[in-house]
PDB file of C-alpha atoms and ligand atoms in Angstrom:
ATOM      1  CA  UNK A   1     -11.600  14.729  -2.808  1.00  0.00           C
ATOM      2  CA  UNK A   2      -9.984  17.799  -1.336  1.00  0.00           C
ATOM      3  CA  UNK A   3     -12.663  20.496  -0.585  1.00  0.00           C
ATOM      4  CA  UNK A   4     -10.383  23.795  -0.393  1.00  0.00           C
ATOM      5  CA  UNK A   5     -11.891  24.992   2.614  1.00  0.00           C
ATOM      6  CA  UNK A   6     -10.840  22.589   4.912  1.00  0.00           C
ATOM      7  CA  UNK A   7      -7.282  22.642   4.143  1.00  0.00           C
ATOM      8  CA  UNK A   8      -5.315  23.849   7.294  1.00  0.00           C
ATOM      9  CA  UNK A   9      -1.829  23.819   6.380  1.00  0.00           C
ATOM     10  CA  UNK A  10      -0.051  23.297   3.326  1.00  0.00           C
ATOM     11  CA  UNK A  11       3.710  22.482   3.765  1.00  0.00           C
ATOM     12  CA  UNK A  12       5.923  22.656   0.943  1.00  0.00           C
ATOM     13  CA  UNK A  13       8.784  19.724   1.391  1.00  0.00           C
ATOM     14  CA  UNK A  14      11.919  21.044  -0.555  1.00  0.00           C
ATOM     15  CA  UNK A  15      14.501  23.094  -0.162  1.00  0.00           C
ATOM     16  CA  UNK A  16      14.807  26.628  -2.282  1.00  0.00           C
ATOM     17  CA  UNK A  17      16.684  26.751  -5.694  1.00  0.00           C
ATOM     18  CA  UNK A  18      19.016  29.219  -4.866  1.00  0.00           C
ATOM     19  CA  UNK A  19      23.224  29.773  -4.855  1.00  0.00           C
ATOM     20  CA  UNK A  20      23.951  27.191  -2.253  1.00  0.00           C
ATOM     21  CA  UNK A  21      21.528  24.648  -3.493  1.00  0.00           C
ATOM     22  CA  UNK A  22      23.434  21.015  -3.596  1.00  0.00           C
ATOM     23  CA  UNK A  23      23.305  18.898  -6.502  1.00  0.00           C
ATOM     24  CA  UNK A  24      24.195  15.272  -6.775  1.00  0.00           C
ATOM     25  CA  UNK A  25      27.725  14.597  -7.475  1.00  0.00           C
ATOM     26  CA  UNK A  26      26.891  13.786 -11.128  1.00  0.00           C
ATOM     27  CA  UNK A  27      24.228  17.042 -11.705  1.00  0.00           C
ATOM     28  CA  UNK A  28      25.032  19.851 -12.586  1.00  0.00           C
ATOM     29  CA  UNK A  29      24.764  23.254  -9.956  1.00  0.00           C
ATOM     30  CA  UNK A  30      21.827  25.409 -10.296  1.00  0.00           C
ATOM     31  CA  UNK A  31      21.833  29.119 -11.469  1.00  0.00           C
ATOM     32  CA  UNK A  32      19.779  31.543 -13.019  1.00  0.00           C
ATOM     33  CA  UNK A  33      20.747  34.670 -15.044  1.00  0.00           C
ATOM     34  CA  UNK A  34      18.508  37.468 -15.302  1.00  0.00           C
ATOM     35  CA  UNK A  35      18.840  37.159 -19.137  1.00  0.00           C
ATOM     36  CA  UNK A  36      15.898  40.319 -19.730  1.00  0.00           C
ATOM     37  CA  UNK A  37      16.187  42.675 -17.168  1.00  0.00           C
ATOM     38  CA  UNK A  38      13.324  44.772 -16.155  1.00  0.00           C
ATOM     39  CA  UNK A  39      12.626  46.791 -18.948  1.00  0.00           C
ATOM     40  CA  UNK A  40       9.492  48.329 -20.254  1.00  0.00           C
ATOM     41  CA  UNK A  41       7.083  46.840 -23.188  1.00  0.00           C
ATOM     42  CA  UNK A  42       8.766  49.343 -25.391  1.00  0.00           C
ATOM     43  CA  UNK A  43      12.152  50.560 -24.756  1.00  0.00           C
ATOM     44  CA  UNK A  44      12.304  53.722 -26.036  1.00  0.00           C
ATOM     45  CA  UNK A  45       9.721  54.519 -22.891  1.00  0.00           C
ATOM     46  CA  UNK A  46      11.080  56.552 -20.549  1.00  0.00           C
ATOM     47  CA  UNK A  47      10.599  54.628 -17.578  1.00  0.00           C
ATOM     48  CA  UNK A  48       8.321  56.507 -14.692  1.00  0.00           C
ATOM     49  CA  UNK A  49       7.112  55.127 -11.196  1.00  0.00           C
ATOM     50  CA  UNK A  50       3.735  54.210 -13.410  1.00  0.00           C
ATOM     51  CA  UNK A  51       5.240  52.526 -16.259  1.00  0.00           C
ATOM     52  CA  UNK A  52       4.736  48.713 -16.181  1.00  0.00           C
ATOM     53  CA  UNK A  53       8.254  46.410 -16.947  1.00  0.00           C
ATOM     54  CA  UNK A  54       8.780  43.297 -17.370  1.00  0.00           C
ATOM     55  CA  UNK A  55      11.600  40.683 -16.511  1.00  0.00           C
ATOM     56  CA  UNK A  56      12.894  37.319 -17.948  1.00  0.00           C
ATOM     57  CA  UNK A  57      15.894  35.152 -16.693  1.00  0.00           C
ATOM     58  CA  UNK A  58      17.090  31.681 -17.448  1.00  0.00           C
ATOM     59  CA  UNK A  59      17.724  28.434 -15.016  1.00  0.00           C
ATOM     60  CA  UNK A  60      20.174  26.218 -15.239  1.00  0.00           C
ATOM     61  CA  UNK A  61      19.727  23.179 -12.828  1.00  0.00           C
ATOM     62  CA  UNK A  62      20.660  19.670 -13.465  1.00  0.00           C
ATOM     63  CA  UNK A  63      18.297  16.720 -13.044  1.00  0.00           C
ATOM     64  CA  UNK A  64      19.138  15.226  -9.696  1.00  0.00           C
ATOM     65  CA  UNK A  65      19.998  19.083  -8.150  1.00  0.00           C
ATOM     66  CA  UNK A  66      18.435  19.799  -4.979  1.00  0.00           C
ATOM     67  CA  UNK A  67      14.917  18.465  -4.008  1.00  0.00           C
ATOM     68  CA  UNK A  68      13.960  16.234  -7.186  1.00  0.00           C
ATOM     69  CA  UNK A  69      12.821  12.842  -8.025  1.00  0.00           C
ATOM     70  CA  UNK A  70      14.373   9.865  -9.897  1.00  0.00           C
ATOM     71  CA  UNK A  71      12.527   8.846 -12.862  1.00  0.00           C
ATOM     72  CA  UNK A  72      12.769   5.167 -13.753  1.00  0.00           C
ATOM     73  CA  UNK A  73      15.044   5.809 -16.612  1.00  0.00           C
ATOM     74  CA  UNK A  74      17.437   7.152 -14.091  1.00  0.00           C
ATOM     75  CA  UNK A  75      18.788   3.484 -13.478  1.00  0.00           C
ATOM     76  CA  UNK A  76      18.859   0.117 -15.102  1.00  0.00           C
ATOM     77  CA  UNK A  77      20.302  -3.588 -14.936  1.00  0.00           C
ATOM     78  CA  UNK A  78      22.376  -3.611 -17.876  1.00  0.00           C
ATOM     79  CA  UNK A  79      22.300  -0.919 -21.094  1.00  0.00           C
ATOM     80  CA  UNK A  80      19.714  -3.602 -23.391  1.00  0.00           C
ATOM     81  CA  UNK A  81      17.018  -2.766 -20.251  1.00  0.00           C
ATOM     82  CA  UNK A  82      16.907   1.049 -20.202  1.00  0.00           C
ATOM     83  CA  UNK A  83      13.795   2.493 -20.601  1.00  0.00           C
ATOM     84  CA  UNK A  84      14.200   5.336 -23.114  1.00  0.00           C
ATOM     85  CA  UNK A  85      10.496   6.588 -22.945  1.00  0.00           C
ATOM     86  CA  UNK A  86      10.022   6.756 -19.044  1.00  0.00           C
ATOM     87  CA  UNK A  87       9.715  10.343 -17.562  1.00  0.00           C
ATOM     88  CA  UNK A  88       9.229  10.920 -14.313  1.00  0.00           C
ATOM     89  CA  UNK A  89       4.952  11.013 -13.119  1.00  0.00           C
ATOM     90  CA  UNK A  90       3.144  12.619 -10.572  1.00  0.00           C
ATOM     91  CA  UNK A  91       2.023  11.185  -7.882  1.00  0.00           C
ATOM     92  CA  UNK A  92      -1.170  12.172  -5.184  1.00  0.00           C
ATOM     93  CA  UNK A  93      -1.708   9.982  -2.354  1.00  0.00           C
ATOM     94  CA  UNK A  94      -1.853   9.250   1.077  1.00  0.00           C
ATOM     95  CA  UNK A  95       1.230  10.416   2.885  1.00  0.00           C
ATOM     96  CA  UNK A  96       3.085   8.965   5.906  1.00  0.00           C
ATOM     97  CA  UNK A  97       6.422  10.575   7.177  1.00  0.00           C
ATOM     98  CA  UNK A  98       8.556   8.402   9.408  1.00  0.00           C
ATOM     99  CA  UNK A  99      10.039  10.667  11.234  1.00  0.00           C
ATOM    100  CA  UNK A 100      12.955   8.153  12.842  1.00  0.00           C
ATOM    101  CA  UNK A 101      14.754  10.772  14.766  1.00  0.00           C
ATOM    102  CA  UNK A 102      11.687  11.110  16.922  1.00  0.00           C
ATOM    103  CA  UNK A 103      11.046   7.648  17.027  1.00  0.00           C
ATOM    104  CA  UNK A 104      14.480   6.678  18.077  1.00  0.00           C
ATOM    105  CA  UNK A 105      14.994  10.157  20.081  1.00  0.00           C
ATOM    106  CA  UNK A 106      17.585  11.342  18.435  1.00  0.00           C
ATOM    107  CA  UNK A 107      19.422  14.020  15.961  1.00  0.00           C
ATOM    108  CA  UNK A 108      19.527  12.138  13.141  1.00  0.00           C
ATOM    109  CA  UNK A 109      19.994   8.493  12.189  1.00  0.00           C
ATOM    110  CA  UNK A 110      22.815   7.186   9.901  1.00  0.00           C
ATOM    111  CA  UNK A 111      22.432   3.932   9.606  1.00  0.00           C
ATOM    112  CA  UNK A 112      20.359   0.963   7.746  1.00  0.00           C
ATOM    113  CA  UNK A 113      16.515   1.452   8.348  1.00  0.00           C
ATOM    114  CA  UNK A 114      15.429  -2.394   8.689  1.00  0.00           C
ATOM    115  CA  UNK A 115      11.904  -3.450   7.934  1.00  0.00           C
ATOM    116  CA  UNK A 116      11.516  -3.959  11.814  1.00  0.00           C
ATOM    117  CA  UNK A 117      12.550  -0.337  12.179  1.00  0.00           C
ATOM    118  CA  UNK A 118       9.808   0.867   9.653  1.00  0.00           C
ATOM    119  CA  UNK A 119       7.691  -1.648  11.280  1.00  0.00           C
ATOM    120  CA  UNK A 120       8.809   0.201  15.111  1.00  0.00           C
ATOM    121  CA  UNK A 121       8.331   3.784  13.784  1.00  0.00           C
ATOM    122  CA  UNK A 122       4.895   3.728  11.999  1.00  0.00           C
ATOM    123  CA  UNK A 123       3.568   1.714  15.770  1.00  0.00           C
ATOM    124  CA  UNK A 124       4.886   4.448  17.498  1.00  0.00           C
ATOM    125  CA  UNK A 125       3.245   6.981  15.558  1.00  0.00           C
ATOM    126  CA  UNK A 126       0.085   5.220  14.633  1.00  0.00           C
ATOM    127  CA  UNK A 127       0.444   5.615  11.063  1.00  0.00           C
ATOM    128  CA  UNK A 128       0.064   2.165   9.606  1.00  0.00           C
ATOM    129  CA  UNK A 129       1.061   1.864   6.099  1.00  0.00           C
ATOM    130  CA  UNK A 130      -1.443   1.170   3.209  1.00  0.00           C
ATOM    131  CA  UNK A 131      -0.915   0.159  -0.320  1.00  0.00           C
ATOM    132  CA  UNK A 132      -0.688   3.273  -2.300  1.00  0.00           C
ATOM    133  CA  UNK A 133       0.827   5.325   0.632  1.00  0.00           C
ATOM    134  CA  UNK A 134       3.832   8.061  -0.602  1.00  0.00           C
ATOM    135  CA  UNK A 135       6.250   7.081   2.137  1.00  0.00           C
ATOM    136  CA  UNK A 136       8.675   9.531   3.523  1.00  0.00           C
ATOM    137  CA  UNK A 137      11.859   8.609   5.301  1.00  0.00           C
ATOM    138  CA  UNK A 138      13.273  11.154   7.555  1.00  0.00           C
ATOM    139  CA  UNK A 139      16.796  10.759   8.554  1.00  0.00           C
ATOM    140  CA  UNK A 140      17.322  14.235   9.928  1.00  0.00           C
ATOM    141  CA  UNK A 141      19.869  14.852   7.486  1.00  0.00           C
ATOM    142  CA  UNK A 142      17.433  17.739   6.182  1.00  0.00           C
ATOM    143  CA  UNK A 143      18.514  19.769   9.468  1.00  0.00           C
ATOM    144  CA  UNK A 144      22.653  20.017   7.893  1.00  0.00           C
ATOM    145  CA  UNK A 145      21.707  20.956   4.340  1.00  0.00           C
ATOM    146  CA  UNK A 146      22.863  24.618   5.091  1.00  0.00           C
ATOM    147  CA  UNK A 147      26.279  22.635   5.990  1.00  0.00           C
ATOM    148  CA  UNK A 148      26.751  21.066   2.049  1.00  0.00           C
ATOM    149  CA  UNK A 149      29.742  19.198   3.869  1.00  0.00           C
ATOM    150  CA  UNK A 150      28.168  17.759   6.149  1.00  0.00           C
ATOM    151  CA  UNK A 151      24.806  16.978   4.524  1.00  0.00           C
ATOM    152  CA  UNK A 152      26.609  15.260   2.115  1.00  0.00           C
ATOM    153  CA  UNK A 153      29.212  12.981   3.737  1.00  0.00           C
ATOM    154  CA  UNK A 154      28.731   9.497   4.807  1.00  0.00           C
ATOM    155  CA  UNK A 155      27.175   7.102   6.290  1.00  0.00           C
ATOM    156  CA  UNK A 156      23.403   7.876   5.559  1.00  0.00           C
ATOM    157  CA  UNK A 157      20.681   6.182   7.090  1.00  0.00           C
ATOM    158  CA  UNK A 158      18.237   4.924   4.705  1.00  0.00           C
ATOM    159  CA  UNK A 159      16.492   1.959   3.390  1.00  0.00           C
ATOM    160  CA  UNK A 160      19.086  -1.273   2.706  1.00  0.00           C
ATOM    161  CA  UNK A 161      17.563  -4.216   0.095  1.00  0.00           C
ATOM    162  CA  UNK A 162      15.265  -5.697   2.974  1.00  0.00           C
ATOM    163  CA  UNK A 163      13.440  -2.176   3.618  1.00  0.00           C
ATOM    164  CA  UNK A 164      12.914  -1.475  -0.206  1.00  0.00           C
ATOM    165  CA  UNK A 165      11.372  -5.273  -0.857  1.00  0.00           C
ATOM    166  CA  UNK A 166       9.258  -4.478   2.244  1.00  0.00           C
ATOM    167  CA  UNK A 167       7.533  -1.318   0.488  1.00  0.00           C
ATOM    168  CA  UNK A 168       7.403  -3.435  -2.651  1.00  0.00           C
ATOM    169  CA  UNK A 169       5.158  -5.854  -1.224  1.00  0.00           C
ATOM    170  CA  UNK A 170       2.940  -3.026   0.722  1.00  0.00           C
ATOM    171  CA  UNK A 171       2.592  -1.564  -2.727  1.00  0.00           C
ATOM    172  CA  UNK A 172       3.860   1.923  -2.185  1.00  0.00           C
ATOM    173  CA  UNK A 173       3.156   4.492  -4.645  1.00  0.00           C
ATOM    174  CA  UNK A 174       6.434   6.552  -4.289  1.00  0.00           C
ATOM    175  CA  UNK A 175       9.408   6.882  -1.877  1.00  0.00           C
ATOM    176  CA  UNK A 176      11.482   9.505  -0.779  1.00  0.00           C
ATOM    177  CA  UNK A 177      13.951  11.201   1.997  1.00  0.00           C
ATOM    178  CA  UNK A 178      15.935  13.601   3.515  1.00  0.00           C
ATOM    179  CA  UNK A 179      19.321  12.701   2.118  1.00  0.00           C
ATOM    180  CA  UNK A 180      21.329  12.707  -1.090  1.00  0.00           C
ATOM    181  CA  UNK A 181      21.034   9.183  -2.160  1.00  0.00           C
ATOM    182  CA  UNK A 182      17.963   8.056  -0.024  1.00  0.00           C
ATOM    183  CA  UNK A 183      19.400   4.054   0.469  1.00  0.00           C
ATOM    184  CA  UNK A 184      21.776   3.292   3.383  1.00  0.00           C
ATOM    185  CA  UNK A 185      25.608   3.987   2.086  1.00  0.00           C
ATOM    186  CA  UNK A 186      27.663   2.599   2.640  1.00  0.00           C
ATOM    187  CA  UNK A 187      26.306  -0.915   1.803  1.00  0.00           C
ATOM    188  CA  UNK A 188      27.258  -4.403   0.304  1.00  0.00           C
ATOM    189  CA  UNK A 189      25.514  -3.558  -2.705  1.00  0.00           C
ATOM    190  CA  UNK A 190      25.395  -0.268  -3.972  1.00  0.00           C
ATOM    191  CA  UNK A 191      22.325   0.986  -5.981  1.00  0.00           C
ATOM    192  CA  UNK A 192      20.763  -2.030  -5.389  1.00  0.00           C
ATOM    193  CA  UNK A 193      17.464  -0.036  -3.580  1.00  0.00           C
ATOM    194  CA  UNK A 194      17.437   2.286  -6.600  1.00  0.00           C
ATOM    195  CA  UNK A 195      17.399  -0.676  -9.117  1.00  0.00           C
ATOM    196  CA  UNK A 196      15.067  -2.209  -7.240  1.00  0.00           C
ATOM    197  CA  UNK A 197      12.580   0.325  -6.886  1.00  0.00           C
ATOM    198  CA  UNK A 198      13.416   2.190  -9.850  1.00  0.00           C
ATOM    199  CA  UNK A 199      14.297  -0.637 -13.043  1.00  0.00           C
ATOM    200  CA  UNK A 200      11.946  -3.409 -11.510  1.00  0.00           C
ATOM    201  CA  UNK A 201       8.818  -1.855  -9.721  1.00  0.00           C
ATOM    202  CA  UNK A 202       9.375   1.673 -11.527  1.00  0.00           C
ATOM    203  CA  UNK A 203       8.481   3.124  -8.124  1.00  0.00           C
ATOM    204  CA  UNK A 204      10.158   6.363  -8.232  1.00  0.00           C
ATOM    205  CA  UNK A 205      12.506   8.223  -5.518  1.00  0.00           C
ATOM    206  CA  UNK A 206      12.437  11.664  -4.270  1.00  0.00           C
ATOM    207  CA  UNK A 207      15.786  12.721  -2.933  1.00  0.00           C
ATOM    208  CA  UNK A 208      16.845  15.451  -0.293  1.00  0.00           C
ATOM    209  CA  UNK A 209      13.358  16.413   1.117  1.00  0.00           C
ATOM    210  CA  UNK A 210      12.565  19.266   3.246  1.00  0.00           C
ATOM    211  CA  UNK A 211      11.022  17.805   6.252  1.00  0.00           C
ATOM    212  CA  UNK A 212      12.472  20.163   8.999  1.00  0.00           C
ATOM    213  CA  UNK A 213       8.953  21.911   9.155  1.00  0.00           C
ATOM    214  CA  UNK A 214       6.525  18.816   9.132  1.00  0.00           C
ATOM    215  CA  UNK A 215       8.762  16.513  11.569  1.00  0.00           C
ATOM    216  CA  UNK A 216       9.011  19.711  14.171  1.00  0.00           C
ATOM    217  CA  UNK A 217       4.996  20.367  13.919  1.00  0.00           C
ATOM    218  CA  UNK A 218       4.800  16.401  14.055  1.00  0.00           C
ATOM    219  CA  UNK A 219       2.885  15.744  11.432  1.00  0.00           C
ATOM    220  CA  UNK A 220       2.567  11.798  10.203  1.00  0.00           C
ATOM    221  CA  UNK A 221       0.172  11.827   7.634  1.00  0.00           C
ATOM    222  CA  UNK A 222      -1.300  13.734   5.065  1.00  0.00           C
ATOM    223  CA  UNK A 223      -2.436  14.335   1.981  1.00  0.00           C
ATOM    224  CA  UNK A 224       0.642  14.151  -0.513  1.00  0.00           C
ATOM    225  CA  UNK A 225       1.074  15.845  -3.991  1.00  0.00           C
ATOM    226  CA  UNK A 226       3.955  15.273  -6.068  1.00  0.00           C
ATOM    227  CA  UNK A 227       4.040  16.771  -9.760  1.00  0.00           C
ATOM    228  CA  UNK A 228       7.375  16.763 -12.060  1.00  0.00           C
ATOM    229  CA  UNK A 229       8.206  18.708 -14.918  1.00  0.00           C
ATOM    230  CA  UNK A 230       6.823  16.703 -18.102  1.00  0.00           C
ATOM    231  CA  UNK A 231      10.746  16.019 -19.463  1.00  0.00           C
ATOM    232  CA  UNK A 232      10.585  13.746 -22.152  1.00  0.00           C
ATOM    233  CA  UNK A 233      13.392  10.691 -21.290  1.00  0.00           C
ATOM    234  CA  UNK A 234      14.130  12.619 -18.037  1.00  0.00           C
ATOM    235  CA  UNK A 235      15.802  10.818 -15.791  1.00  0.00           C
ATOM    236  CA  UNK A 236      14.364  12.673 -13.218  1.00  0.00           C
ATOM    237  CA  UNK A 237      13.120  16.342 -11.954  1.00  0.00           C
ATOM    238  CA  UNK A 238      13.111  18.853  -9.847  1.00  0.00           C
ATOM    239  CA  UNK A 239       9.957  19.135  -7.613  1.00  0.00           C
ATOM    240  CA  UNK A 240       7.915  20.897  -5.065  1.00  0.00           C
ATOM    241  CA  UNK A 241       6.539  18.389  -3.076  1.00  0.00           C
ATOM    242  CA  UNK A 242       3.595  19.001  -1.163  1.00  0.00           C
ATOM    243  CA  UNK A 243       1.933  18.069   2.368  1.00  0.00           C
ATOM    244  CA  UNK A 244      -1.835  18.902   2.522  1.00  0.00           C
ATOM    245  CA  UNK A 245      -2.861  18.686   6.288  1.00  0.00           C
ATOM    246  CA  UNK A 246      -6.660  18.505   6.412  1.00  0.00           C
ATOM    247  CA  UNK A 247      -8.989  20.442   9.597  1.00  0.00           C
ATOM    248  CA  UNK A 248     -10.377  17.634  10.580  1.00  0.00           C
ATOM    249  CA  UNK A 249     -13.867  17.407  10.188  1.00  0.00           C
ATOM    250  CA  UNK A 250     -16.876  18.417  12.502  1.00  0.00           C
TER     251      UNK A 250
HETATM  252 ZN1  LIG B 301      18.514  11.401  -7.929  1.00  0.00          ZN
END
């Protein structure tokens, strides 16, 4: 499907794990310790400018830190409906970004995205969505993630109920955007997008995207590539998402 020479850009649609990455109020912070540091094969070496070494370090980071995406088991109706052998799956497909900030001509939007918005943005941009489609909400809550106080206080814009049963019924593959808890908050009933998507359609959720880069180049669609850490009864992972932008052809 994807011939590697006609790949023009590939955008990478997370933030860095680094110091001032921000986790979800119930994950743990990421760090790393350079447990093994640089040392040569054999350590009674003297070390010279030729002599090869070799580092190791350890990561910390909790499930739901930075750029990652909610497994199923992450949420469920009740403890008898849990799903103890879900991890979290990878996903390729077509990708659409609403980019609403453009579409409404604005910073950033922190309020309910309606089906009739979703329905507003993807006419605007000329991206109609298909069943299968990786569909990326952008907020523009990505742009204050350098600000963890600001990224992370509410309102957020985001899906409500009517927005999630709308992708439902298009038959999206996977969902995700720019802010910590991807549904509207507040709202009259909370987690009800991520139970929803999550415990009834196990359609999973990727959480505080990177799409600064993609939204500014305007980018809409593209090929998408999603691939989480095989944890066994994660309930979720960090990832790397990925835009593929195709040359288009001759
Ligand atoms: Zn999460």
């Amino acid at each position: 499907m994807v011939d590697a020479g006609v790949i023009r850009r590939i955008y990478e649609l997370s933030h860095p794990l680094n110091a001032d990455t921000i986790a979800a109020p119930v994950s743990r912070p990421f760090e790393l310790e350079l447990t093994h540091p640089h040392a040569p094969f054999d350590d009674r070496t003297p070390v010279s400018a030729e002599t090869i070494l070799s580092g190791t370090d350890c990561m910390t980071v909790g499930t739901h830190t930075g750029t990652h995406v909610d497994a199923p088991y992450h949420v469920s109706r009740g403890r008898s409906a849990l799903m103890p052998r879900s991890m979290p799956v990878p996903v390729v497909a077509r990708g659409v970004l609403l980019d609403f900030p453009r579409h409404f001509g604005v910073e950033s939007v922190d309020r309910e995205l309606t089906p009739t918005d979703i329905d507003s943005c993807v006419a605007s941009q000329g991206t109609p969505l298909r069943r299968g489609d990786a569909v990326l909400f952008r907020t523009g809550r990505d742009a204050a993630y350098a600000t963890p106080d600001q990224f992370m206080r509410a309102p957020f814009g985001g899906p409500g109920v009517d927005s999630a049963q709308y992708l439902v019924g298009l038959g999206v593959s996977v969902v995700g955007s720019d802010t910590m808890p991807f549904e509207a908050v507040p709202s009259e009933e909370p987690l009800e997008v991520h139970a929803l998507l999550l415990a009834d359609q196990q359609i999973q959720i990727m959480e505080m995207l990177n799409l600064v880069e993609i939204a500014a180049d305007g980018i809409h669609e593209f090929l998408f590539m999603m691939a989480p850490l095989r944890i066994a009864q994660g309930t979720g992972s960090p990832v790397n998402p990925l835009a593929v932008v195709m040359a288009p052809a001759d």
